[in-house]
Amino acid sequence: MLQLPDSPPRMKTLVSVDESYNLCRHLIAKYSTTFYLSTLLLSKEKRPAIWAIYAWCRRTDELVDGPASAMTTPETLDLWEQQLEAIFAGQPKDNFDVALADTVQRFPMDIQPFRDMIAGQRMDLYRSRYETFEELYLYCYRVAGTVGLMSTAVMGLDTTRNTAPWNREQQPYVPIEEEIALGIAKQLTNILRDVGEDARRGRIYIPLEDLARFNYTEQDLFKGVIDERWRSLMRFQIERARQFYTKAERGISYLSADARWPVWAALTHYSGILSIIERNDYNAFTQRAYVPQWQKLRSLPLAWMRSQVF
């Protein structure tokens, strides 16, 4: 009797590109209302691409901060990096990856910032303290500064703003440092907003040298002590974050005209969290700082006006 060969394994059927982008949109709308609001100001062409990038970043972060993070090992991140390489090769492995594979084809970009972000997640596997700001800066670059680099290919640059009329062959200025600064500022903001949540997980992201500078101990932090030492420490941290926001502002005018308003809106909304922390008397242990929806909407005209200024 003729023996027929075994049937080849069936390939997993993935969703369509449009369906994948919609999955990414729902993810960002659920987990980051502030950022989602800003993306709605982008053009219809660019908006889904930013959703795809955000969805990948969010899912990467969930590997070490999500509900199943206890199961994450270095090998998990190795596999995730292999999946990333498949995306850039045009061979997505799951439904969310379909959108990012389409994005990197339509907006060619460097894979390195994505790899750097995975390296940042590796740091979270074995580090729960940072002695100096220099050490923390590297972490912030990897997990957040990279996002600006990922997004630049989608946002685009204003070549008329970047080159002199008499020298059209001049290469446009790419605000790399400013893009990274915005990511750093947002991550520093996250750290200050989430101090209590991180402490409950045994993590301290505020540099230990800064705690020592204000004579505030790890034990004080774990107990949620709010006194003048803590307030002085938080004022110092907030001022540092605002310096990075200021640096980031200088790069927005170099972006394409249709990208400036949403970036200004995102910067305004996120930096507003720092003011809420101040209003809460620096209580980041039991009061979560967030910008109310009405305040975000009220800030949009100002963000638009800033986007019109070169």
PDB file of C-alpha atoms in Angstrom:
ATOM      1  CA  MET A   1       0.000   0.000   0.000  1.00  0.00           C
ATOM      2  CA  LEU A   2       1.343   3.387  -0.991  1.00  0.00           C
ATOM      3  CA  GLN A   3       2.443   5.424   2.059  1.00  0.00           C
ATOM      4  CA  LEU A   4       1.652   9.083   1.624  1.00  0.00           C
ATOM      5  CA  PRO A   5       4.116  11.541   3.152  1.00  0.00           C
ATOM      6  CA  ASP A   6       3.079  13.342   6.291  1.00  0.00           C
ATOM      7  CA  SER A   7       1.363  16.634   5.659  1.00  0.00           C
ATOM      8  CA  PRO A   8       3.584  19.640   6.302  1.00  0.00           C
ATOM      9  CA  PRO A   9       2.775  21.584   9.460  1.00  0.00           C
ATOM     10  CA  ARG A  10       0.168  24.261   8.892  1.00  0.00           C
ATOM     11  CA  MET A  11       1.463  27.799   9.059  1.00  0.00           C
ATOM     12  CA  LYS A  12      -0.212  30.142  11.513  1.00  0.00           C
ATOM     13  CA  THR A  13      -2.607  32.458   9.719  1.00  0.00           C
ATOM     14  CA  LEU A  14      -2.037  36.063  10.734  1.00  0.00           C
ATOM     15  CA  VAL A  15      -4.445  38.973  10.556  1.00  0.00           C
ATOM     16  CA  SER A  16      -4.418  41.493   7.738  1.00  0.00           C
ATOM     17  CA  VAL A  17      -2.279  44.622   7.870  1.00  0.00           C
ATOM     18  CA  ASP A  18      -5.315  46.806   8.606  1.00  0.00           C
ATOM     19  CA  GLU A  19      -6.473  44.472  11.374  1.00  0.00           C
ATOM     20  CA  SER A  20      -2.990  44.480  12.875  1.00  0.00           C
ATOM     21  CA  TYR A  21      -2.847  48.281  12.945  1.00  0.00           C
ATOM     22  CA  ASN A  22      -6.229  48.265  14.660  1.00  0.00           C
ATOM     23  CA  LEU A  23      -4.895  45.915  17.337  1.00  0.00           C
ATOM     24  CA  CYS A  24      -2.037  48.352  17.930  1.00  0.00           C
ATOM     25  CA  ARG A  25      -4.460  51.266  18.140  1.00  0.00           C
ATOM     26  CA  HIS A  26      -6.546  49.511  20.794  1.00  0.00           C
ATOM     27  CA  LEU A  27      -3.394  48.702  22.778  1.00  0.00           C
ATOM     28  CA  ILE A  28      -2.192  52.296  22.905  1.00  0.00           C
ATOM     29  CA  ALA A  29      -5.679  53.640  23.659  1.00  0.00           C
ATOM     30  CA  LYS A  30      -5.950  51.233  26.614  1.00  0.00           C
ATOM     31  CA  TYR A  31      -2.547  51.747  28.197  1.00  0.00           C
ATOM     32  CA  SER A  32      -1.508  55.296  27.294  1.00  0.00           C
ATOM     33  CA  THR A  33      -4.352  57.731  26.866  1.00  0.00           C
ATOM     34  CA  THR A  34      -1.980  60.702  26.951  1.00  0.00           C
ATOM     35  CA  PHE A  35       0.130  59.425  24.088  1.00  0.00           C
ATOM     36  CA  TYR A  36      -2.900  58.161  22.160  1.00  0.00           C
ATOM     37  CA  LEU A  37      -4.466  61.621  22.217  1.00  0.00           C
ATOM     38  CA  SER A  38      -1.271  63.067  20.759  1.00  0.00           C
ATOM     39  CA  THR A  39      -1.163  60.499  17.946  1.00  0.00           C
ATOM     40  CA  LEU A  40      -4.640  61.546  16.799  1.00  0.00           C
ATOM     41  CA  LEU A  41      -3.072  64.856  15.724  1.00  0.00           C
ATOM     42  CA  LEU A  42      -0.826  63.047  13.219  1.00  0.00           C
ATOM     43  CA  SER A  43      -1.700  62.574   9.565  1.00  0.00           C
ATOM     44  CA  LYS A  44      -3.659  59.444   8.631  1.00  0.00           C
ATOM     45  CA  GLU A  45      -0.543  58.078   6.938  1.00  0.00           C
ATOM     46  CA  LYS A  46       1.773  58.481   9.925  1.00  0.00           C
ATOM     47  CA  ARG A  47      -0.644  57.734  12.746  1.00  0.00           C
ATOM     48  CA  PRO A  48      -0.858  53.923  12.329  1.00  0.00           C
ATOM     49  CA  ALA A  49       2.922  53.620  12.002  1.00  0.00           C
ATOM     50  CA  ILE A  50       3.423  55.299  15.383  1.00  0.00           C
ATOM     51  CA  TRP A  51       0.807  52.950  16.852  1.00  0.00           C
ATOM     52  CA  ALA A  52       2.785  49.975  15.519  1.00  0.00           C
ATOM     53  CA  ILE A  53       6.033  51.244  17.050  1.00  0.00           C
ATOM     54  CA  TYR A  54       4.336  51.965  20.375  1.00  0.00           C
ATOM     55  CA  ALA A  55       2.697  48.524  20.459  1.00  0.00           C
ATOM     56  CA  TRP A  56       6.062  46.840  20.004  1.00  0.00           C
ATOM     57  CA  CYS A  57       7.616  49.008  22.739  1.00  0.00           C
ATOM     58  CA  ARG A  58       4.726  48.331  25.093  1.00  0.00           C
ATOM     59  CA  ARG A  59       4.910  44.582  24.555  1.00  0.00           C
ATOM     60  CA  THR A  60       8.677  44.670  25.046  1.00  0.00           C
ATOM     61  CA  ASP A  61       8.232  46.494  28.344  1.00  0.00           C
ATOM     62  CA  GLU A  62       5.567  44.005  29.440  1.00  0.00           C
ATOM     63  CA  LEU A  63       8.132  41.213  29.248  1.00  0.00           C
ATOM     64  CA  VAL A  64       9.806  42.560  32.386  1.00  0.00           C
ATOM     65  CA  ASP A  65       7.042  44.687  33.930  1.00  0.00           C
ATOM     66  CA  GLY A  66       3.862  42.868  32.967  1.00  0.00           C
ATOM     67  CA  PRO A  67       1.762  40.240  34.754  1.00  0.00           C
ATOM     68  CA  ALA A  68       3.901  37.370  33.420  1.00  0.00           C
ATOM     69  CA  SER A  69       7.251  39.085  33.988  1.00  0.00           C
ATOM     70  CA  ALA A  70       8.275  36.544  36.624  1.00  0.00           C
ATOM     71  CA  MET A  71       8.551  34.019  33.802  1.00  0.00           C
ATOM     72  CA  THR A  72      10.886  36.209  31.723  1.00  0.00           C
ATOM     73  CA  THR A  73      14.509  35.049  31.439  1.00  0.00           C
ATOM     74  CA  PRO A  74      17.462  36.194  29.329  1.00  0.00           C
ATOM     75  CA  GLU A  75      16.462  33.444  26.892  1.00  0.00           C
ATOM     76  CA  THR A  76      12.997  35.022  26.615  1.00  0.00           C
ATOM     77  CA  LEU A  77      14.588  38.261  25.471  1.00  0.00           C
ATOM     78  CA  ASP A  78      16.857  36.356  23.073  1.00  0.00           C
ATOM     79  CA  LEU A  79      13.751  34.912  21.426  1.00  0.00           C
ATOM     80  CA  TRP A  80      12.112  38.338  21.384  1.00  0.00           C
ATOM     81  CA  GLU A  81      15.145  39.770  19.581  1.00  0.00           C
ATOM     82  CA  GLN A  82      14.955  36.961  17.033  1.00  0.00           C
ATOM     83  CA  GLN A  83      11.297  37.829  16.503  1.00  0.00           C
ATOM     84  CA  LEU A  84      12.336  41.467  15.988  1.00  0.00           C
ATOM     85  CA  GLU A  85      14.819  40.424  13.306  1.00  0.00           C
ATOM     86  CA  ALA A  86      12.040  38.471  11.587  1.00  0.00           C
ATOM     87  CA  ILE A  87       9.893  41.627  11.549  1.00  0.00           C
ATOM     88  CA  PHE A  88      12.636  43.588   9.810  1.00  0.00           C
ATOM     89  CA  ALA A  89      13.068  40.698   7.372  1.00  0.00           C
ATOM     90  CA  GLY A  90       9.387  40.980   6.454  1.00  0.00           C
ATOM     91  CA  GLN A  91       8.425  37.749   8.202  1.00  0.00           C
ATOM     92  CA  PRO A  92       6.184  38.705  11.150  1.00  0.00           C
ATOM     93  CA  LYS A  93       5.466  35.955  13.663  1.00  0.00           C
ATOM     94  CA  ASP A  94       2.321  37.248  15.356  1.00  0.00           C
ATOM     95  CA  ASN A  95      -0.636  39.530  14.729  1.00  0.00           C
ATOM     96  CA  PHE A  96       0.890  42.682  16.252  1.00  0.00           C
ATOM     97  CA  ASP A  97       4.124  42.183  14.315  1.00  0.00           C
ATOM     98  CA  VAL A  98       2.265  42.431  10.994  1.00  0.00           C
ATOM     99  CA  ALA A  99       1.770  46.179  11.481  1.00  0.00           C
ATOM    100  CA  LEU A 100       5.378  46.850  12.439  1.00  0.00           C
ATOM    101  CA  ALA A 101       6.657  44.802   9.483  1.00  0.00           C
ATOM    102  CA  ASP A 102       4.530  47.002   7.226  1.00  0.00           C
ATOM    103  CA  THR A 103       5.733  50.155   8.995  1.00  0.00           C
ATOM    104  CA  VAL A 104       9.445  49.410   8.584  1.00  0.00           C
ATOM    105  CA  GLN A 105       8.823  48.713   4.911  1.00  0.00           C
ATOM    106  CA  ARG A 106       6.971  51.995   4.329  1.00  0.00           C
ATOM    107  CA  PHE A 107       9.245  54.045   6.603  1.00  0.00           C
ATOM    108  CA  PRO A 108      12.723  52.474   6.433  1.00  0.00           C
ATOM    109  CA  MET A 109      14.416  52.688   9.831  1.00  0.00           C
ATOM    110  CA  ASP A 110      17.391  51.340  11.725  1.00  0.00           C
ATOM    111  CA  ILE A 111      16.892  48.191  13.798  1.00  0.00           C
ATOM    112  CA  GLN A 112      19.517  49.237  16.373  1.00  0.00           C
ATOM    113  CA  PRO A 113      17.240  51.393  18.590  1.00  0.00           C
ATOM    114  CA  PHE A 114      14.892  48.408  18.869  1.00  0.00           C
ATOM    115  CA  ARG A 115      17.789  46.197  19.918  1.00  0.00           C
ATOM    116  CA  ASP A 116      18.893  48.851  22.405  1.00  0.00           C
ATOM    117  CA  MET A 117      15.442  48.824  23.975  1.00  0.00           C
ATOM    118  CA  ILE A 118      15.656  45.066  24.476  1.00  0.00           C
ATOM    119  CA  ALA A 119      19.046  45.646  26.120  1.00  0.00           C
ATOM    120  CA  GLY A 120      17.291  48.016  28.517  1.00  0.00           C
ATOM    121  CA  GLN A 121      14.835  45.298  29.473  1.00  0.00           C
ATOM    122  CA  ARG A 122      17.782  42.996  30.146  1.00  0.00           C
ATOM    123  CA  MET A 123      19.000  45.551  32.697  1.00  0.00           C
ATOM    124  CA  ASP A 124      15.700  45.218  34.556  1.00  0.00           C
ATOM    125  CA  LEU A 125      16.285  41.488  34.916  1.00  0.00           C
ATOM    126  CA  TYR A 126      19.326  41.918  37.126  1.00  0.00           C
ATOM    127  CA  ARG A 127      19.320  45.527  38.393  1.00  0.00           C
ATOM    128  CA  SER A 128      17.040  47.172  40.918  1.00  0.00           C
ATOM    129  CA  ARG A 129      19.335  50.080  41.897  1.00  0.00           C
ATOM    130  CA  TYR A 130      21.445  52.702  40.099  1.00  0.00           C
ATOM    131  CA  GLU A 131      24.340  54.278  41.951  1.00  0.00           C
ATOM    132  CA  THR A 132      24.785  57.338  39.720  1.00  0.00           C
ATOM    133  CA  PHE A 133      22.788  59.349  37.237  1.00  0.00           C
ATOM    134  CA  GLU A 134      25.224  58.300  34.515  1.00  0.00           C
ATOM    135  CA  GLU A 135      24.177  54.688  35.104  1.00  0.00           C
ATOM    136  CA  LEU A 136      20.505  55.640  35.130  1.00  0.00           C
ATOM    137  CA  TYR A 137      20.935  57.679  31.944  1.00  0.00           C
ATOM    138  CA  LEU A 138      22.035  54.589  30.030  1.00  0.00           C
ATOM    139  CA  TYR A 139      18.966  52.723  31.254  1.00  0.00           C
ATOM    140  CA  CYS A 140      16.671  55.642  30.346  1.00  0.00           C
ATOM    141  CA  TYR A 141      18.227  55.905  26.886  1.00  0.00           C
ATOM    142  CA  ARG A 142      17.667  52.230  26.218  1.00  0.00           C
ATOM    143  CA  VAL A 143      14.084  51.950  27.424  1.00  0.00           C
ATOM    144  CA  ALA A 144      12.829  55.394  26.346  1.00  0.00           C
ATOM    145  CA  GLY A 145      15.372  57.525  24.466  1.00  0.00           C
ATOM    146  CA  THR A 146      15.313  54.925  21.714  1.00  0.00           C
ATOM    147  CA  VAL A 147      11.644  55.640  21.014  1.00  0.00           C
ATOM    148  CA  GLY A 148      12.491  59.039  19.554  1.00  0.00           C
ATOM    149  CA  LEU A 149      15.012  57.436  17.222  1.00  0.00           C
ATOM    150  CA  MET A 150      12.467  54.841  16.141  1.00  0.00           C
ATOM    151  CA  SER A 151       9.867  57.508  15.440  1.00  0.00           C
ATOM    152  CA  THR A 152      11.996  59.902  13.413  1.00  0.00           C
ATOM    153  CA  ALA A 153      11.656  57.927  10.193  1.00  0.00           C
ATOM    154  CA  VAL A 154       7.872  58.225  10.514  1.00  0.00           C
ATOM    155  CA  MET A 155       7.689  61.821  11.741  1.00  0.00           C
ATOM    156  CA  GLY A 156      10.003  63.089   9.008  1.00  0.00           C
ATOM    157  CA  LEU A 157      12.155  66.218   8.847  1.00  0.00           C
ATOM    158  CA  ASP A 158      11.446  69.653   7.432  1.00  0.00           C
ATOM    159  CA  THR A 159      14.141  69.941   4.785  1.00  0.00           C
ATOM    160  CA  THR A 160      13.276  73.582   4.062  1.00  0.00           C
ATOM    161  CA  ARG A 161      13.933  74.362   7.730  1.00  0.00           C
ATOM    162  CA  ASN A 162      17.097  72.305   7.807  1.00  0.00           C
ATOM    163  CA  THR A 163      19.016  73.674   4.840  1.00  0.00           C
ATOM    164  CA  ALA A 164      20.154  77.093   3.717  1.00  0.00           C
ATOM    165  CA  PRO A 165      18.478  78.388   0.494  1.00  0.00           C
ATOM    166  CA  TRP A 166      21.883  78.810  -1.136  1.00  0.00           C
ATOM    167  CA  ASN A 167      23.047  75.309  -0.299  1.00  0.00           C
ATOM    168  CA  ARG A 168      20.346  72.774  -1.115  1.00  0.00           C
ATOM    169  CA  GLU A 169      22.923  69.982  -1.186  1.00  0.00           C
ATOM    170  CA  GLN A 170      23.587  70.443   2.525  1.00  0.00           C
ATOM    171  CA  GLN A 171      22.421  67.479   4.604  1.00  0.00           C
ATOM    172  CA  PRO A 172      19.459  68.389   6.841  1.00  0.00           C
ATOM    173  CA  TYR A 173      20.072  68.616  10.558  1.00  0.00           C
ATOM    174  CA  VAL A 174      18.749  65.558  12.361  1.00  0.00           C
ATOM    175  CA  PRO A 175      17.854  66.415  15.982  1.00  0.00           C
ATOM    176  CA  ILE A 176      19.081  63.114  17.399  1.00  0.00           C
ATOM    177  CA  GLU A 177      20.155  64.469  20.780  1.00  0.00           C
ATOM    178  CA  GLU A 178      16.859  66.309  21.168  1.00  0.00           C
ATOM    179  CA  GLU A 179      14.849  63.198  20.248  1.00  0.00           C
ATOM    180  CA  ILE A 180      16.721  61.178  22.832  1.00  0.00           C
ATOM    181  CA  ALA A 181      16.252  63.982  25.387  1.00  0.00           C
ATOM    182  CA  LEU A 182      12.465  63.762  25.075  1.00  0.00           C
ATOM    183  CA  GLY A 183      12.554  60.047  25.786  1.00  0.00           C
ATOM    184  CA  ILE A 184      14.878  60.596  28.746  1.00  0.00           C
ATOM    185  CA  ALA A 185      12.591  63.332  30.121  1.00  0.00           C
ATOM    186  CA  LYS A 186       9.528  61.107  29.861  1.00  0.00           C
ATOM    187  CA  GLN A 187      11.285  58.183  31.544  1.00  0.00           C
ATOM    188  CA  LEU A 188      12.504  60.399  34.388  1.00  0.00           C
ATOM    189  CA  THR A 189       8.904  61.555  34.750  1.00  0.00           C
ATOM    190  CA  ASN A 190       7.734  57.936  34.879  1.00  0.00           C
ATOM    191  CA  ILE A 191      10.297  57.185  37.578  1.00  0.00           C
ATOM    192  CA  LEU A 192       9.075  60.052  39.774  1.00  0.00           C
ATOM    193  CA  ARG A 193       5.407  59.262  39.183  1.00  0.00           C
ATOM    194  CA  ASP A 194       5.874  55.545  39.929  1.00  0.00           C
ATOM    195  CA  VAL A 195       8.214  55.785  42.948  1.00  0.00           C
ATOM    196  CA  GLY A 196       5.728  54.082  45.260  1.00  0.00           C
ATOM    197  CA  GLU A 197       4.789  51.348  42.804  1.00  0.00           C
ATOM    198  CA  ASP A 198       8.440  50.563  42.072  1.00  0.00           C
ATOM    199  CA  ALA A 199       9.299  50.535  45.797  1.00  0.00           C
ATOM    200  CA  ARG A 200       6.626  47.931  46.404  1.00  0.00           C
ATOM    201  CA  ARG A 201       8.455  45.753  43.892  1.00  0.00           C
ATOM    202  CA  GLY A 202      11.787  46.362  45.585  1.00  0.00           C
ATOM    203  CA  ARG A 203      13.057  48.738  42.896  1.00  0.00           C
ATOM    204  CA  ILE A 204      14.623  52.169  43.325  1.00  0.00           C
ATOM    205  CA  TYR A 205      15.345  54.102  40.150  1.00  0.00           C
ATOM    206  CA  ILE A 206      16.283  57.421  41.762  1.00  0.00           C
ATOM    207  CA  PRO A 207      20.108  57.337  41.825  1.00  0.00           C
ATOM    208  CA  LEU A 208      21.445  56.298  45.210  1.00  0.00           C
ATOM    209  CA  GLU A 209      23.974  59.134  45.084  1.00  0.00           C
ATOM    210  CA  ASP A 210      21.021  61.545  45.012  1.00  0.00           C
ATOM    211  CA  LEU A 211      19.410  59.893  48.017  1.00  0.00           C
ATOM    212  CA  ALA A 212      22.691  60.285  49.897  1.00  0.00           C
ATOM    213  CA  ARG A 213      22.997  63.906  48.791  1.00  0.00           C
ATOM    214  CA  PHE A 214      19.745  64.715  50.601  1.00  0.00           C
ATOM    215  CA  ASN A 215      20.375  62.325  53.513  1.00  0.00           C
ATOM    216  CA  TYR A 216      17.361  60.231  52.532  1.00  0.00           C
ATOM    217  CA  THR A 217      17.738  56.457  52.892  1.00  0.00           C
ATOM    218  CA  GLU A 218      16.406  53.430  51.050  1.00  0.00           C
ATOM    219  CA  GLN A 219      14.508  52.516  54.209  1.00  0.00           C
ATOM    220  CA  ASP A 220      12.880  55.977  54.214  1.00  0.00           C
ATOM    221  CA  LEU A 221      11.787  55.419  50.640  1.00  0.00           C
ATOM    222  CA  PHE A 222      10.348  51.983  51.320  1.00  0.00           C
ATOM    223  CA  LYS A 223       8.413  53.443  54.267  1.00  0.00           C
ATOM    224  CA  GLY A 224       7.103  56.296  52.112  1.00  0.00           C
ATOM    225  CA  VAL A 225       8.545  59.017  54.350  1.00  0.00           C
ATOM    226  CA  ILE A 226       7.571  62.491  53.125  1.00  0.00           C
ATOM    227  CA  ASP A 227       9.540  65.225  54.845  1.00  0.00           C
ATOM    228  CA  GLU A 228      11.701  68.158  53.828  1.00  0.00           C
ATOM    229  CA  ARG A 229      14.511  65.807  52.791  1.00  0.00           C
ATOM    230  CA  TRP A 230      12.154  64.030  50.388  1.00  0.00           C
ATOM    231  CA  ARG A 231      10.698  67.266  49.037  1.00  0.00           C
ATOM    232  CA  SER A 232      14.175  68.650  48.366  1.00  0.00           C
ATOM    233  CA  LEU A 233      15.177  65.404  46.665  1.00  0.00           C
ATOM    234  CA  MET A 234      12.067  65.480  44.460  1.00  0.00           C
ATOM    235  CA  ARG A 235      12.581  69.149  43.559  1.00  0.00           C
ATOM    236  CA  PHE A 236      16.081  68.218  42.399  1.00  0.00           C
ATOM    237  CA  GLN A 237      14.764  65.293  40.318  1.00  0.00           C
ATOM    238  CA  ILE A 238      11.976  67.363  38.781  1.00  0.00           C
ATOM    239  CA  GLU A 239      14.379  70.126  37.796  1.00  0.00           C
ATOM    240  CA  ARG A 240      16.606  67.574  36.069  1.00  0.00           C
ATOM    241  CA  ALA A 241      13.656  66.167  34.116  1.00  0.00           C
ATOM    242  CA  ARG A 242      12.594  69.663  33.059  1.00  0.00           C
ATOM    243  CA  GLN A 243      16.069  70.362  31.728  1.00  0.00           C
ATOM    244  CA  PHE A 244      15.675  67.406  29.390  1.00  0.00           C
ATOM    245  CA  TYR A 245      12.240  68.642  28.283  1.00  0.00           C
ATOM    246  CA  THR A 246      13.800  72.031  27.498  1.00  0.00           C
ATOM    247  CA  LYS A 247      16.502  70.364  25.423  1.00  0.00           C
ATOM    248  CA  ALA A 248      13.875  68.330  23.589  1.00  0.00           C
ATOM    249  CA  GLU A 249      11.874  71.452  22.720  1.00  0.00           C
ATOM    250  CA  ARG A 250      14.755  72.790  20.637  1.00  0.00           C
ATOM    251  CA  GLY A 251      14.506  69.873  18.231  1.00  0.00           C
ATOM    252  CA  ILE A 252      10.789  69.983  17.446  1.00  0.00           C
ATOM    253  CA  SER A 253      11.068  72.764  14.864  1.00  0.00           C
ATOM    254  CA  TYR A 254      13.274  70.505  12.735  1.00  0.00           C
ATOM    255  CA  LEU A 255      10.486  67.942  12.338  1.00  0.00           C
ATOM    256  CA  SER A 256       8.129  67.998   9.373  1.00  0.00           C
ATOM    257  CA  ALA A 257       5.296  70.483   9.773  1.00  0.00           C
ATOM    258  CA  ASP A 258       2.591  67.847  10.290  1.00  0.00           C
ATOM    259  CA  ALA A 259       4.550  66.202  13.147  1.00  0.00           C
ATOM    260  CA  ARG A 260       5.254  69.258  15.291  1.00  0.00           C
ATOM    261  CA  TRP A 261       1.809  69.704  16.843  1.00  0.00           C
ATOM    262  CA  PRO A 262       1.470  66.115  18.133  1.00  0.00           C
ATOM    263  CA  VAL A 263       5.022  66.140  19.513  1.00  0.00           C
ATOM    264  CA  TRP A 264       4.421  69.456  21.278  1.00  0.00           C
ATOM    265  CA  ALA A 265       1.157  68.060  22.648  1.00  0.00           C
ATOM    266  CA  ALA A 266       2.857  64.908  23.948  1.00  0.00           C
ATOM    267  CA  LEU A 267       5.643  66.953  25.542  1.00  0.00           C
ATOM    268  CA  THR A 268       3.175  69.354  27.170  1.00  0.00           C
ATOM    269  CA  HIS A 269       0.943  66.585  28.490  1.00  0.00           C
ATOM    270  CA  TYR A 270       3.769  64.488  29.872  1.00  0.00           C
ATOM    271  CA  SER A 271       5.726  67.326  31.444  1.00  0.00           C
ATOM    272  CA  GLY A 272       2.476  68.357  33.111  1.00  0.00           C
ATOM    273  CA  ILE A 273       2.763  65.260  35.312  1.00  0.00           C
ATOM    274  CA  LEU A 274       5.671  66.959  37.084  1.00  0.00           C
ATOM    275  CA  SER A 275       3.443  69.876  38.035  1.00  0.00           C
ATOM    276  CA  ILE A 276       0.850  67.459  39.397  1.00  0.00           C
ATOM    277  CA  ILE A 277       3.528  65.808  41.565  1.00  0.00           C
ATOM    278  CA  GLU A 278       4.382  69.252  42.948  1.00  0.00           C
ATOM    279  CA  ARG A 279       0.695  69.969  43.545  1.00  0.00           C
ATOM    280  CA  ASN A 280       0.419  66.695  45.452  1.00  0.00           C
ATOM    281  CA  ASP A 281       3.170  67.933  47.805  1.00  0.00           C
ATOM    282  CA  TYR A 282       5.563  65.371  46.271  1.00  0.00           C
ATOM    283  CA  ASN A 283       3.497  62.434  47.525  1.00  0.00           C
ATOM    284  CA  ALA A 284       4.320  59.856  44.860  1.00  0.00           C
ATOM    285  CA  PHE A 285       3.798  56.994  47.283  1.00  0.00           C
ATOM    286  CA  THR A 286       0.015  56.969  47.655  1.00  0.00           C
ATOM    287  CA  GLN A 287      -1.130  59.573  45.106  1.00  0.00           C
ATOM    288  CA  ARG A 288      -0.654  58.793  41.428  1.00  0.00           C
ATOM    289  CA  ALA A 289       0.023  61.952  39.432  1.00  0.00           C
ATOM    290  CA  TYR A 290      -1.926  62.256  36.207  1.00  0.00           C
ATOM    291  CA  VAL A 291      -3.071  65.087  33.971  1.00  0.00           C
ATOM    292  CA  PRO A 292      -6.896  65.258  33.754  1.00  0.00           C
ATOM    293  CA  GLN A 293      -8.438  64.846  30.307  1.00  0.00           C
ATOM    294  CA  TRP A 294      -9.904  68.358  30.343  1.00  0.00           C
ATOM    295  CA  GLN A 295      -6.464  69.800  31.023  1.00  0.00           C
ATOM    296  CA  LYS A 296      -4.962  67.846  28.128  1.00  0.00           C
ATOM    297  CA  LEU A 297      -7.641  69.177  25.783  1.00  0.00           C
ATOM    298  CA  ARG A 298      -7.202  72.726  27.057  1.00  0.00           C
ATOM    299  CA  SER A 299      -3.464  72.564  26.328  1.00  0.00           C
ATOM    300  CA  LEU A 300      -3.902  71.636  22.649  1.00  0.00           C
ATOM    301  CA  PRO A 301      -4.293  75.231  21.315  1.00  0.00           C
ATOM    302  CA  LEU A 302      -1.076  76.272  23.064  1.00  0.00           C
ATOM    303  CA  ALA A 303       0.710  73.227  21.657  1.00  0.00           C
ATOM    304  CA  TRP A 304      -0.562  74.164  18.191  1.00  0.00           C
ATOM    305  CA  MET A 305       0.716  77.729  18.547  1.00  0.00           C
ATOM    306  CA  ARG A 306       4.122  76.488  19.638  1.00  0.00           C
ATOM    307  CA  SER A 307       4.230  74.172  16.621  1.00  0.00           C
ATOM    308  CA  GLN A 308       3.900  77.198  14.309  1.00  0.00           C
ATOM    309  CA  VAL A 309       6.971  78.933  15.718  1.00  0.00           C
ATOM    310  CA  PHE A 310      10.350  78.230  14.114  1.00  0.00           C
TER     311      PHE A 310
END
